[in-house]
Tab-separated table of N, CA and C in Angstrom:
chain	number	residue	atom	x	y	z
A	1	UNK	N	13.285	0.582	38.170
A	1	UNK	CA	13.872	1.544	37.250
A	1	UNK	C	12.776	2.493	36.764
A	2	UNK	N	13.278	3.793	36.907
A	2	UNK	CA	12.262	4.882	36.578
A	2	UNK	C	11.979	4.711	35.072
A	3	UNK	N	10.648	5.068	33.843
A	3	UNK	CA	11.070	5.351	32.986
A	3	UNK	C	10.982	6.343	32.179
A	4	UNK	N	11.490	6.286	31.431
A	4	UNK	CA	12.462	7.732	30.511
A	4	UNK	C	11.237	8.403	30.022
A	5	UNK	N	11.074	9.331	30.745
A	5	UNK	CA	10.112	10.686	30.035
A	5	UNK	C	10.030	10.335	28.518
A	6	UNK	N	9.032	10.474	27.640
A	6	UNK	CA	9.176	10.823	26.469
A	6	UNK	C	9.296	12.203	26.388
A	7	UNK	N	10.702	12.568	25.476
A	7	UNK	CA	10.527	13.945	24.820
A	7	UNK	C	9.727	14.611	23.989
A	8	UNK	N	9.327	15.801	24.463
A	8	UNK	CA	8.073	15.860	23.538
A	8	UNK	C	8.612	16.819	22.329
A	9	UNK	N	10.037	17.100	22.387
A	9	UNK	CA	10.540	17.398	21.127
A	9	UNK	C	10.651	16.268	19.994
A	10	UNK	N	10.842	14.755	20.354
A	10	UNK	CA	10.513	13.691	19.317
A	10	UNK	C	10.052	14.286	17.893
A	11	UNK	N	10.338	13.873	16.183
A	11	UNK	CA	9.899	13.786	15.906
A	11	UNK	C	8.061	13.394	15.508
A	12	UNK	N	7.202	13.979	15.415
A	12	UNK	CA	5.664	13.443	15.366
A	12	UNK	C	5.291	13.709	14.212
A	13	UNK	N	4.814	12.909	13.384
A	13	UNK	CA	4.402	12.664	12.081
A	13	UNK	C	3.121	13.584	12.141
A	14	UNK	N	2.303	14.334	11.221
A	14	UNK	CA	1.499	15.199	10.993
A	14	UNK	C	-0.052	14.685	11.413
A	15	UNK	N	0.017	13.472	11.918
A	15	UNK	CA	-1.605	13.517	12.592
A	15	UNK	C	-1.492	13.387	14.236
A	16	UNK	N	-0.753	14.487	14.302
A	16	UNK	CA	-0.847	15.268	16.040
A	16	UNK	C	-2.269	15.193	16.989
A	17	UNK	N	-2.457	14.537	17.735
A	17	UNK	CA	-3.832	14.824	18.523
A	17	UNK	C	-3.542	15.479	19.566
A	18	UNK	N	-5.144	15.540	19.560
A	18	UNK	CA	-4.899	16.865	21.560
A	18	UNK	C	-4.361	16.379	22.509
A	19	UNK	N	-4.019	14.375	22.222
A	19	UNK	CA	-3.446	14.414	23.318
A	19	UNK	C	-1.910	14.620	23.495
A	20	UNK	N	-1.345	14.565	22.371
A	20	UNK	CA	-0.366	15.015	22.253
A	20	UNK	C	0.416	16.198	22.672
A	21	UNK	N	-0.808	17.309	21.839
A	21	UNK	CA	-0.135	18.748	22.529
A	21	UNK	C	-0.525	18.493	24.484
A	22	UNK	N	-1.193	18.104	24.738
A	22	UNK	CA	-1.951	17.818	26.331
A	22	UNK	C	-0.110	17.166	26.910
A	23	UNK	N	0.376	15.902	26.306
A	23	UNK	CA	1.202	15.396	26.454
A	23	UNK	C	2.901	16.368	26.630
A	24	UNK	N	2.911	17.198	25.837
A	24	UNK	CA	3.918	18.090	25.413
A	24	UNK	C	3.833	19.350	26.902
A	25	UNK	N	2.914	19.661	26.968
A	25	UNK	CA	2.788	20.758	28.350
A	25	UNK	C	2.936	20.197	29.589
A	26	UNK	N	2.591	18.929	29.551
A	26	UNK	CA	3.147	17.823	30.951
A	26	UNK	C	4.786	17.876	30.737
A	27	UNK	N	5.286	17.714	29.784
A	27	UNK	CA	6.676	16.990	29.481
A	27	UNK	C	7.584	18.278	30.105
A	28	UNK	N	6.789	19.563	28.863
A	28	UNK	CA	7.374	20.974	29.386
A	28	UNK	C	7.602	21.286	30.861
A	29	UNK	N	6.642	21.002	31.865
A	29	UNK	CA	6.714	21.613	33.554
A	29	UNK	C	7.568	20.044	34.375
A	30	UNK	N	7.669	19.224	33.831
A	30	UNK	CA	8.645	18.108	33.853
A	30	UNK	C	10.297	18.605	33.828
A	31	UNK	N	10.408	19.465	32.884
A	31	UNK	CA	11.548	19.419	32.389
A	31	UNK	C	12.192	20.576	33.266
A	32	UNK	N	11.098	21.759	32.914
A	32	UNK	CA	11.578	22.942	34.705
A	32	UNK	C	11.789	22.207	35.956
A	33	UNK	N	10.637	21.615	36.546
A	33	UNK	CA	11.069	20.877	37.670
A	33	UNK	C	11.953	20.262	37.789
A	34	UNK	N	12.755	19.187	36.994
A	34	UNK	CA	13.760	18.117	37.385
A	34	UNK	C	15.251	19.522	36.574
A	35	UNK	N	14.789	20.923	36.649
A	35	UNK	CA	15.876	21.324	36.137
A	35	UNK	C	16.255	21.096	34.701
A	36	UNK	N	15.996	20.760	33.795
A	36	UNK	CA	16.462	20.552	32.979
A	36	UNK	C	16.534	21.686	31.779
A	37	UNK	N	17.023	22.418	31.828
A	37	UNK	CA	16.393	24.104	31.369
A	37	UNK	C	17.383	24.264	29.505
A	38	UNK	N	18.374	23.244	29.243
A	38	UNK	CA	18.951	23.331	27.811
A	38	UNK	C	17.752	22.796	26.982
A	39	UNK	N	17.027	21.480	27.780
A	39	UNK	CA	15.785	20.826	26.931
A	39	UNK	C	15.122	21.571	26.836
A	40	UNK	N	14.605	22.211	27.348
A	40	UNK	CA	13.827	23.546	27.788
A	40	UNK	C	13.613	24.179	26.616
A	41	UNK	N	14.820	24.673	26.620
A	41	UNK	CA	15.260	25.893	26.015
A	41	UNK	C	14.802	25.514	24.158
A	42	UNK	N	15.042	23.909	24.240
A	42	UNK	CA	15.280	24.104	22.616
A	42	UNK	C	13.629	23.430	22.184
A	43	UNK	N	12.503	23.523	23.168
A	43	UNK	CA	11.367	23.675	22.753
A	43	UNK	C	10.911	24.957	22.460
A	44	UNK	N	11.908	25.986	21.904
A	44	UNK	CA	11.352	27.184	21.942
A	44	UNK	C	11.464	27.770	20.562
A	45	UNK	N	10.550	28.344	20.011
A	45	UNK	CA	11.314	28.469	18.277
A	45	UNK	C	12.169	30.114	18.493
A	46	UNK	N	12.980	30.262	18.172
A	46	UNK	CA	13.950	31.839	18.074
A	46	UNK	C	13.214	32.717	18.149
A	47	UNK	N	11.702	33.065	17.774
A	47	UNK	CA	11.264	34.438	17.865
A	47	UNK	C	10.252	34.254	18.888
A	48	UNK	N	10.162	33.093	19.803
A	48	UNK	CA	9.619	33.139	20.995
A	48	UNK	C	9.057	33.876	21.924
A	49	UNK	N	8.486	34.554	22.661
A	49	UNK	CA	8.162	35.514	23.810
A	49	UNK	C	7.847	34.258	25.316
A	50	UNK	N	8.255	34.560	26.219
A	50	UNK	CA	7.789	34.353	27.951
A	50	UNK	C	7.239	35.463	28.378
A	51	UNK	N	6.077	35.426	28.256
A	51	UNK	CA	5.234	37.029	29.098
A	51	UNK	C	4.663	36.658	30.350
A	52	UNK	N	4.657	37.091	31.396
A	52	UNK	CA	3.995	37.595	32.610
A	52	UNK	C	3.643	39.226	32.589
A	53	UNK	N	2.107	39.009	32.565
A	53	UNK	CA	1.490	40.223	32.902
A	53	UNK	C	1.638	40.741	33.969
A	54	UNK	N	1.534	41.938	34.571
A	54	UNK	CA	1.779	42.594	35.537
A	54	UNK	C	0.325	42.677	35.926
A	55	UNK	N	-1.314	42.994	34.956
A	55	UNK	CA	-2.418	43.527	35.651
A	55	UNK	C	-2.955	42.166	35.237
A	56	UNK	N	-3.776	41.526	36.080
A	56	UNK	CA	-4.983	40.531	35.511
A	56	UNK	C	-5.706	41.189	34.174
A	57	UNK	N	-5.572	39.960	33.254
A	57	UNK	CA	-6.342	40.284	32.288
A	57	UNK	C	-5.419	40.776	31.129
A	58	UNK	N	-4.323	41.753	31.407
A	58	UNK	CA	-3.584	42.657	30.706
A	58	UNK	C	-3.679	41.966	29.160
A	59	UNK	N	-3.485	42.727	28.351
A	59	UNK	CA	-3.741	42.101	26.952
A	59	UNK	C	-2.273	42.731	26.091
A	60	UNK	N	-1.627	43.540	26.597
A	60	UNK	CA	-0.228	44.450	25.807
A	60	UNK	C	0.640	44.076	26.554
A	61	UNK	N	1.529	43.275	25.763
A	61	UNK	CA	3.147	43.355	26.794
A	61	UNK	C	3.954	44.305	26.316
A	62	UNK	N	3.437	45.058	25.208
A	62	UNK	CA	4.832	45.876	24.527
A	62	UNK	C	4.566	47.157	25.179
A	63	UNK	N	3.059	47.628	25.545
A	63	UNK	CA	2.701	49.050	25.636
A	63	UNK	C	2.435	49.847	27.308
A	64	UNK	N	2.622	48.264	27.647
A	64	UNK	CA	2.167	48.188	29.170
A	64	UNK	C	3.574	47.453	30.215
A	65	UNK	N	3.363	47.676	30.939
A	65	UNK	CA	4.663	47.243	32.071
A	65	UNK	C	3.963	45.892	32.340
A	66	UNK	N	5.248	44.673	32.485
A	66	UNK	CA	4.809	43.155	32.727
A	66	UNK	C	6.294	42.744	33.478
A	67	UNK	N	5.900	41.841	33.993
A	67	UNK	CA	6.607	41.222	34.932
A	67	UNK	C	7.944	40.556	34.657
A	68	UNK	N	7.383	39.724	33.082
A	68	UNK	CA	8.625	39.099	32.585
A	68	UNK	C	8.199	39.422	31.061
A	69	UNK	N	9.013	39.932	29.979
A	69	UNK	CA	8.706	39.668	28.412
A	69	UNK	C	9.951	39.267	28.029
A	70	UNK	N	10.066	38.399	28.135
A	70	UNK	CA	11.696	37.494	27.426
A	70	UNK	C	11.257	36.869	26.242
A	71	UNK	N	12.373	37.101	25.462
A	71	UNK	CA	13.171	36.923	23.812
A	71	UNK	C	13.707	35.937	24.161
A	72	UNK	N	13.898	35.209	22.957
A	72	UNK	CA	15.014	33.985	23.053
A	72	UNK	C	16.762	34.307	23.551
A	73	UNK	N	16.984	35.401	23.528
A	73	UNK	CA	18.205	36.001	24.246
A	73	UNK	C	17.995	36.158	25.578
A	74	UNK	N	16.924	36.696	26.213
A	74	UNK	CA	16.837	36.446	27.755
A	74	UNK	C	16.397	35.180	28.209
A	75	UNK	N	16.044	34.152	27.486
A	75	UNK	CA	15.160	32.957	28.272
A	75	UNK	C	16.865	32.591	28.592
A	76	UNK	N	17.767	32.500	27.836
A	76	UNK	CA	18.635	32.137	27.347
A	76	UNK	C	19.931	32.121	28.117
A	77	UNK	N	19.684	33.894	28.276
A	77	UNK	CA	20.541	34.391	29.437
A	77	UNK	C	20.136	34.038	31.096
A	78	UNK	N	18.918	33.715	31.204
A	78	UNK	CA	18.430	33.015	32.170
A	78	UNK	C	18.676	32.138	32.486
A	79	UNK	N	18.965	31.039	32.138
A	79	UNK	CA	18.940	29.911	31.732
A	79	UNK	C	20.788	29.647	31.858
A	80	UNK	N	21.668	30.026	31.701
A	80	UNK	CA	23.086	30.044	31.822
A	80	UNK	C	23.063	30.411	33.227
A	81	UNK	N	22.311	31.804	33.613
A	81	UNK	CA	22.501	32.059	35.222
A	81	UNK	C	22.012	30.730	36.213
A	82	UNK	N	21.096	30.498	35.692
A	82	UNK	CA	20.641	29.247	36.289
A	82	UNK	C	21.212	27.998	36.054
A	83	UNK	N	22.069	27.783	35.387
A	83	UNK	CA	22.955	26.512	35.311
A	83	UNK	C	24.793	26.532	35.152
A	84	UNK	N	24.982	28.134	35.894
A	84	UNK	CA	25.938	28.627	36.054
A	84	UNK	C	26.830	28.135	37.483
A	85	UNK	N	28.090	27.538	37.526
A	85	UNK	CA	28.501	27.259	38.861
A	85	UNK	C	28.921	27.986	39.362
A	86	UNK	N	29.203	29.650	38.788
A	86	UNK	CA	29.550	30.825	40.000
A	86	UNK	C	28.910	31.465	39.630
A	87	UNK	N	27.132	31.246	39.791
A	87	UNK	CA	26.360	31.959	40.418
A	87	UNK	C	25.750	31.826	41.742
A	88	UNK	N	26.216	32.670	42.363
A	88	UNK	CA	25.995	32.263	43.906
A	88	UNK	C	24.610	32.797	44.354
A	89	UNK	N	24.047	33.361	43.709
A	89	UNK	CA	22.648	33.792	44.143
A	89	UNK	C	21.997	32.251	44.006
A	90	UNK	N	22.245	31.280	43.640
A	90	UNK	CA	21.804	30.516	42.905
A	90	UNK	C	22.649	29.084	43.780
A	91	UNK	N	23.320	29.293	45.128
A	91	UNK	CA	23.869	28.507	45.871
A	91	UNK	C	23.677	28.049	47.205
A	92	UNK	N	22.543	27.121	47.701
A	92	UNK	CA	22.119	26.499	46.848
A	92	UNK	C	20.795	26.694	45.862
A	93	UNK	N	20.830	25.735	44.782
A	93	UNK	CA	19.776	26.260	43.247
A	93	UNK	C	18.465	25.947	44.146
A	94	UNK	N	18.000	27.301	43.369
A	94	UNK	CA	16.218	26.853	43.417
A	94	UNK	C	15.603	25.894	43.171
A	95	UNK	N	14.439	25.244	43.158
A	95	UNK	CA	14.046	24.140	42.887
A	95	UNK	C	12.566	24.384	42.836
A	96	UNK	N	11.748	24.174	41.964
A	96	UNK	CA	9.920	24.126	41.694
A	96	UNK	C	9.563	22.826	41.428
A	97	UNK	N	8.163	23.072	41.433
A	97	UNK	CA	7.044	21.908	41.315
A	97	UNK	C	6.080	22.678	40.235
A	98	UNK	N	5.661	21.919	39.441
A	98	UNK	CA	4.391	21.980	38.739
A	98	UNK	C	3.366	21.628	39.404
A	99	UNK	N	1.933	21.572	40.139
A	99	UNK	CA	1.066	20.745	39.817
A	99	UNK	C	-0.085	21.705	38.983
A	100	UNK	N	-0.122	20.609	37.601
A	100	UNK	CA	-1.247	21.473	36.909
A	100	UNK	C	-2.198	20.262	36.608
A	101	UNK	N	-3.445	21.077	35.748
A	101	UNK	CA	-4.749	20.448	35.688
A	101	UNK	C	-4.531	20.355	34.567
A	102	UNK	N	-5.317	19.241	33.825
A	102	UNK	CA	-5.498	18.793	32.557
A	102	UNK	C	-5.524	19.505	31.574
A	103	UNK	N	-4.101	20.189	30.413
A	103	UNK	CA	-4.616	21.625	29.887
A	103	UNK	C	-6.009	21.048	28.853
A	104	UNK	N	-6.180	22.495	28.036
A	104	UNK	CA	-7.315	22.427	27.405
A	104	UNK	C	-7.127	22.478	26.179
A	105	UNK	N	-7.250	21.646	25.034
A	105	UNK	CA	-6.314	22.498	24.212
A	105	UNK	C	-7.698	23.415	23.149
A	106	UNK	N	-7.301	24.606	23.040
A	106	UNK	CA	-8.190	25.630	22.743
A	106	UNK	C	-8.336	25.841	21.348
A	107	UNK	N	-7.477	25.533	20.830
A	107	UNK	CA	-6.853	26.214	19.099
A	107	UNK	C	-6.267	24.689	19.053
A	108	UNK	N	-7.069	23.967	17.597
A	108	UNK	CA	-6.351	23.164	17.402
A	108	UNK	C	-6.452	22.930	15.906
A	109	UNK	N	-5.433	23.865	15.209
A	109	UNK	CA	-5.632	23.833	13.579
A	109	UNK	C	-4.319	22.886	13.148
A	110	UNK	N	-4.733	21.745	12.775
A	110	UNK	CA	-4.026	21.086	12.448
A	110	UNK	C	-2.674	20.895	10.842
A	111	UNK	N	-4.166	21.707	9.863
A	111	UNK	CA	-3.913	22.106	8.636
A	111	UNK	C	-2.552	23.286	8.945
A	112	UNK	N	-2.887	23.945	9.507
A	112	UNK	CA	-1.844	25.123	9.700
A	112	UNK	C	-0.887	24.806	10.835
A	113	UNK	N	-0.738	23.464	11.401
A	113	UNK	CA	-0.037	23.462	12.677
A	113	UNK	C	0.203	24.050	13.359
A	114	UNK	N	-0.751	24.915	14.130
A	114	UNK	CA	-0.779	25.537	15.445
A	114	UNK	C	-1.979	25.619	16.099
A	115	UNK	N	-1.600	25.323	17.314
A	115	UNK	CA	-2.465	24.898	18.771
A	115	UNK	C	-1.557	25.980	19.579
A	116	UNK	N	-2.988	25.897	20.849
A	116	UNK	CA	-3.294	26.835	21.604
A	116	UNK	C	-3.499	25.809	23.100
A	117	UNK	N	-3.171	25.790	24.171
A	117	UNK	CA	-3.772	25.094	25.352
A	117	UNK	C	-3.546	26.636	26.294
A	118	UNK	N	-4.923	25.818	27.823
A	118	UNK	CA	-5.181	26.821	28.740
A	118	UNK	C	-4.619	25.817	29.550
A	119	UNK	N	-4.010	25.829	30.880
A	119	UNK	CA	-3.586	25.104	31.464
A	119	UNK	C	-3.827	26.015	32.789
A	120	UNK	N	-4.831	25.674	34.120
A	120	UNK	CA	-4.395	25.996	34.848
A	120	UNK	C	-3.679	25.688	35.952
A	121	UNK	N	-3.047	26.044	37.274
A	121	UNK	CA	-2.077	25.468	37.863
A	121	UNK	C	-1.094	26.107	38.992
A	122	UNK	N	-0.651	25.320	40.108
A	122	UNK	CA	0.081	25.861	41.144
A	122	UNK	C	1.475	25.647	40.904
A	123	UNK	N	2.319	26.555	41.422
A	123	UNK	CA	3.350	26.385	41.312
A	123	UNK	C	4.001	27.126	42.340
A	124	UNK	N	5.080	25.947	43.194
A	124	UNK	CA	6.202	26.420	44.454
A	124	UNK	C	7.168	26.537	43.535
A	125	UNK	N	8.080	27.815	44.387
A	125	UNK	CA	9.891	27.252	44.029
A	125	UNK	C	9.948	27.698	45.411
A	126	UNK	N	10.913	26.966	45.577
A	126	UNK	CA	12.137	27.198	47.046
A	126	UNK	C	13.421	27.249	46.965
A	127	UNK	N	14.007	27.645	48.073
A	127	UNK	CA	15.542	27.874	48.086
A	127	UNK	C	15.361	28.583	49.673
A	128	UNK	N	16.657	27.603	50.090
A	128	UNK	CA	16.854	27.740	51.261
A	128	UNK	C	15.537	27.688	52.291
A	129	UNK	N	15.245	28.629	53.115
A	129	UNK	CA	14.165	28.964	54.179
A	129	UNK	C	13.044	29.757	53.263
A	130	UNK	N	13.142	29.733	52.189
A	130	UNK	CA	12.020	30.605	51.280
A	130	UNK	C	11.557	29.819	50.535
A	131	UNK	N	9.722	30.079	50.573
A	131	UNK	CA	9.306	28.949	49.351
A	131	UNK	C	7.899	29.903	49.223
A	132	UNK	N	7.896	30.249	47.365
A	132	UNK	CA	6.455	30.852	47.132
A	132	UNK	C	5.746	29.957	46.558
A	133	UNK	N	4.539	29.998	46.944
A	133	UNK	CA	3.202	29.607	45.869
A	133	UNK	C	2.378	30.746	44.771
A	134	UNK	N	2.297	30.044	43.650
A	134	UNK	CA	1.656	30.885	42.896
A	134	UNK	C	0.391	30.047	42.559
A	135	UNK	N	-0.547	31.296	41.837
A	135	UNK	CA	-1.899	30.229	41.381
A	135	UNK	C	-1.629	31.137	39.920
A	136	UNK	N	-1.754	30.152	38.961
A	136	UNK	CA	-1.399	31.183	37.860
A	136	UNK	C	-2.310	29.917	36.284
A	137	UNK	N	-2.522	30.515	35.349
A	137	UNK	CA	-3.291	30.123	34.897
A	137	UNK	C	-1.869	29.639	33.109
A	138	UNK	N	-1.510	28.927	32.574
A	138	UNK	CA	-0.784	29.320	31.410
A	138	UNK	C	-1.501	29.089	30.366
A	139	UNK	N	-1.144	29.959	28.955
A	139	UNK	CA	-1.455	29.714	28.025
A	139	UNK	C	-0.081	29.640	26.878
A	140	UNK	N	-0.367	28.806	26.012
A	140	UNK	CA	0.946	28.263	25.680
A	140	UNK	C	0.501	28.101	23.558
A	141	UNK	N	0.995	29.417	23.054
A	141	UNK	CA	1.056	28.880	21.740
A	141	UNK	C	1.594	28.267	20.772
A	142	UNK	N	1.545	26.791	20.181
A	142	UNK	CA	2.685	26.121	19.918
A	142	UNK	C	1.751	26.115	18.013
A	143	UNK	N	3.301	25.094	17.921
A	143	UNK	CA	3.579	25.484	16.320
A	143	UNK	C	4.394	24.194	15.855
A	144	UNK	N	3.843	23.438	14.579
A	144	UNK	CA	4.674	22.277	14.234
A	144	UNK	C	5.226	22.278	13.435
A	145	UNK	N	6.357	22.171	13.538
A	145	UNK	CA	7.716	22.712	13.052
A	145	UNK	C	8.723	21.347	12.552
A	146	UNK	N	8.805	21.020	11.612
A	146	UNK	CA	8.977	19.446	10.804
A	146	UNK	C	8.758	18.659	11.742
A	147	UNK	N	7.460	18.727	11.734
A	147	UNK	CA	7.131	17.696	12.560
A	147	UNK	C	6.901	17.726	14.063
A	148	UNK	N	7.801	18.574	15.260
A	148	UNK	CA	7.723	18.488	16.022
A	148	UNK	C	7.222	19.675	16.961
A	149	UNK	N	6.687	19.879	17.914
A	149	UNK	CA	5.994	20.964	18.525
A	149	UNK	C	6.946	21.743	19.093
A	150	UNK	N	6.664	23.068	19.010
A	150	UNK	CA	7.966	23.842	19.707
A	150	UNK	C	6.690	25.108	20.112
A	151	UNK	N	7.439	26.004	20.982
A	151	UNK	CA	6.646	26.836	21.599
A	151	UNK	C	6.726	28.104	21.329
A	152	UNK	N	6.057	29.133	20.329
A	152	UNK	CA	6.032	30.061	19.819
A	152	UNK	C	5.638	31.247	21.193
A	153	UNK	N	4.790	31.057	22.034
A	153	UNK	CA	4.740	32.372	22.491
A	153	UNK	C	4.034	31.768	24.108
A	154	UNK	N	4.056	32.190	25.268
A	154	UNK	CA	4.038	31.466	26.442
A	154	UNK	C	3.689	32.565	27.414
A	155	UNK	N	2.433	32.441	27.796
A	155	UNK	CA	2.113	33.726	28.650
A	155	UNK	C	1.343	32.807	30.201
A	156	UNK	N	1.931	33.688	30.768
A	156	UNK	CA	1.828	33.190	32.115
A	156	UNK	C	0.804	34.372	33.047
A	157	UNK	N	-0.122	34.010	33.553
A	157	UNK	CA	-1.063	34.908	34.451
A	157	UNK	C	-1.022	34.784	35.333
A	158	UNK	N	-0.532	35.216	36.471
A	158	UNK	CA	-0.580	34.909	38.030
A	158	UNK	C	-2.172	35.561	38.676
A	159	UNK	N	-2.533	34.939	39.342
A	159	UNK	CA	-3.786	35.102	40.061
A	159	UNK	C	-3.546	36.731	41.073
A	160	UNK	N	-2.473	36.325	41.123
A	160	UNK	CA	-2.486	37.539	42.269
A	160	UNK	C	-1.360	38.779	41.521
A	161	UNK	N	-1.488	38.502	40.436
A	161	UNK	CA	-0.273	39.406	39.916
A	161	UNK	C	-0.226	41.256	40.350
A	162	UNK	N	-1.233	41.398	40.846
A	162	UNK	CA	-0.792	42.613	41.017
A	162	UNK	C	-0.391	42.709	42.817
A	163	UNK	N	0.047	41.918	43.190
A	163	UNK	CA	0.549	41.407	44.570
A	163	UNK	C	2.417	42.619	44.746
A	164	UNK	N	2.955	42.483	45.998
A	164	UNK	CA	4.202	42.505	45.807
A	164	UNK	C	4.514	40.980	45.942
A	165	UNK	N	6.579	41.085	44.709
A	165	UNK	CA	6.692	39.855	44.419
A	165	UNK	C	8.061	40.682	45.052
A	166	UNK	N	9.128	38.781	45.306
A	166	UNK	CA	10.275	39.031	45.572
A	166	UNK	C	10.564	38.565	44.253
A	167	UNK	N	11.875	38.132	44.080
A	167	UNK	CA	12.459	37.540	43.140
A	167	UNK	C	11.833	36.262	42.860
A	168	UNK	N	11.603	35.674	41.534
A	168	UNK	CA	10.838	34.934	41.284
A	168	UNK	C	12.317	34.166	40.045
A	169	UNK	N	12.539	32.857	41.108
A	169	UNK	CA	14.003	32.598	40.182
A	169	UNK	C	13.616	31.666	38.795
A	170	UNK	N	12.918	31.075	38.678
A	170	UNK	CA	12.195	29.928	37.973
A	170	UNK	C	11.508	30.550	37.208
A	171	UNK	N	11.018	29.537	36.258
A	171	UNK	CA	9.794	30.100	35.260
A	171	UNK	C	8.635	29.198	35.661
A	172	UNK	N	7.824	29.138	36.121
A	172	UNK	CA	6.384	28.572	36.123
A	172	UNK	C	5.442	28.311	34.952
C-alpha cells in the first residue's frame, strides 16, 4: 500500500523549519504531476501571481511581455480547462513529471511568516506523440497564513526562454 502524501496545506503550528517549506515544494510538483490541480489550486492565496518570463533574467512582468502572468482567475480558469470533460484539446490529458533538486530556501523570516525557496529543475509534459523538456529554475514566495503555507507569488524561469515554444499545457 502506497502512502498518503502529506498535505502540505495541513495545519503547522508556528515553528515552521526549512524543512518544511523544502517539504511543501516537493508536495506542490507532486500534486501537478499526479494531476491533482483543485489541491493545487487552494495552495494559492487570492492575490497570487504564476509568472513566466519571456527574457532570462527579466525582472517586470507588468511592463514587459512574459509568457504566463496569471491571477487567481486564470490559474483557475486553467485549471477547469484542464479538468474539463469536453475539452478535447485536452483528449487524451497531458501528463508531466517534476524532477527537481533540493530547493533552497532563501528568505526565511519566520517572525513575519514568509519564505522564499530557489528550486532548480526539469520538467516533461506529454500528450500523445509530443513530449517537451524544460530546464527551468523556480522561485516560489510563500506566506503563513493561520498556520499553514500557501503560495503568494511563483515565478518560473525557463533556461531557454527565449526559444520558440508550442503550447505549453501544464504548469511546471
Amino acid at each position: 500500500m502506497r502512502p498518503t502524501p502529506q498535505d502540505p496545506s495541513d495545519k503547522m503550528e508556528h515553528n515552521i523549519t526549512p524543512n518544511d517549506i523544502i517539504d511543501f515544494i516537493y508536495a506542490e510538483a507532486r500534486m501537478l504531476d499526479e494531476g491533482s490541480y483543485n489541491d493545487w489550486l487552494d495552495l494559492w492565496l487570492p492575490d497570487g501571481h504564476y509568472w513566466m518570463p519571456l527574457d532570462y533574467k527579466q525582472t517586470d512582468p507588468i511592463n514587459e511581455t512574459s509568457l504566463l502572468w496569471e491571477d487567481s482567475f486564470m490559474l483557475r480558469l486553467r485549471v477547469e480547462r484542464l479538468n474539463g470533460a469536453r475539452t478535447f484539446s485536452q483528449k487524451p490529458k497531458s501528463r508531466c513529471h517534476h524532477v527537481i533538486q533540493r530547493p533552497f530556501v532563501d528568505i526565511f523570516d519566520l517572525e513575519n511568516g514568509e519564505f522564499q525557496t530557489n528550486t532548480s529543475m526539469h520538467y516533461v509534459e506529454t500528450r500523445l506523440d509530443d513530449q517537451i523538456l524544460l530546464a527551468l529554475t523556480a522561485t516560489h514566495d510563500l506566506k503563513l497564513l493561520d498556520g499553514a503555507l500557501r503560495i503568494a507569488n511563483k515565478k518560473v524561469e525557463l533556461l531557454n526562454s527565449d526559444a520558440a515554444f508550442g503550447n505549453i499545457q501544464l504548469l511546471p
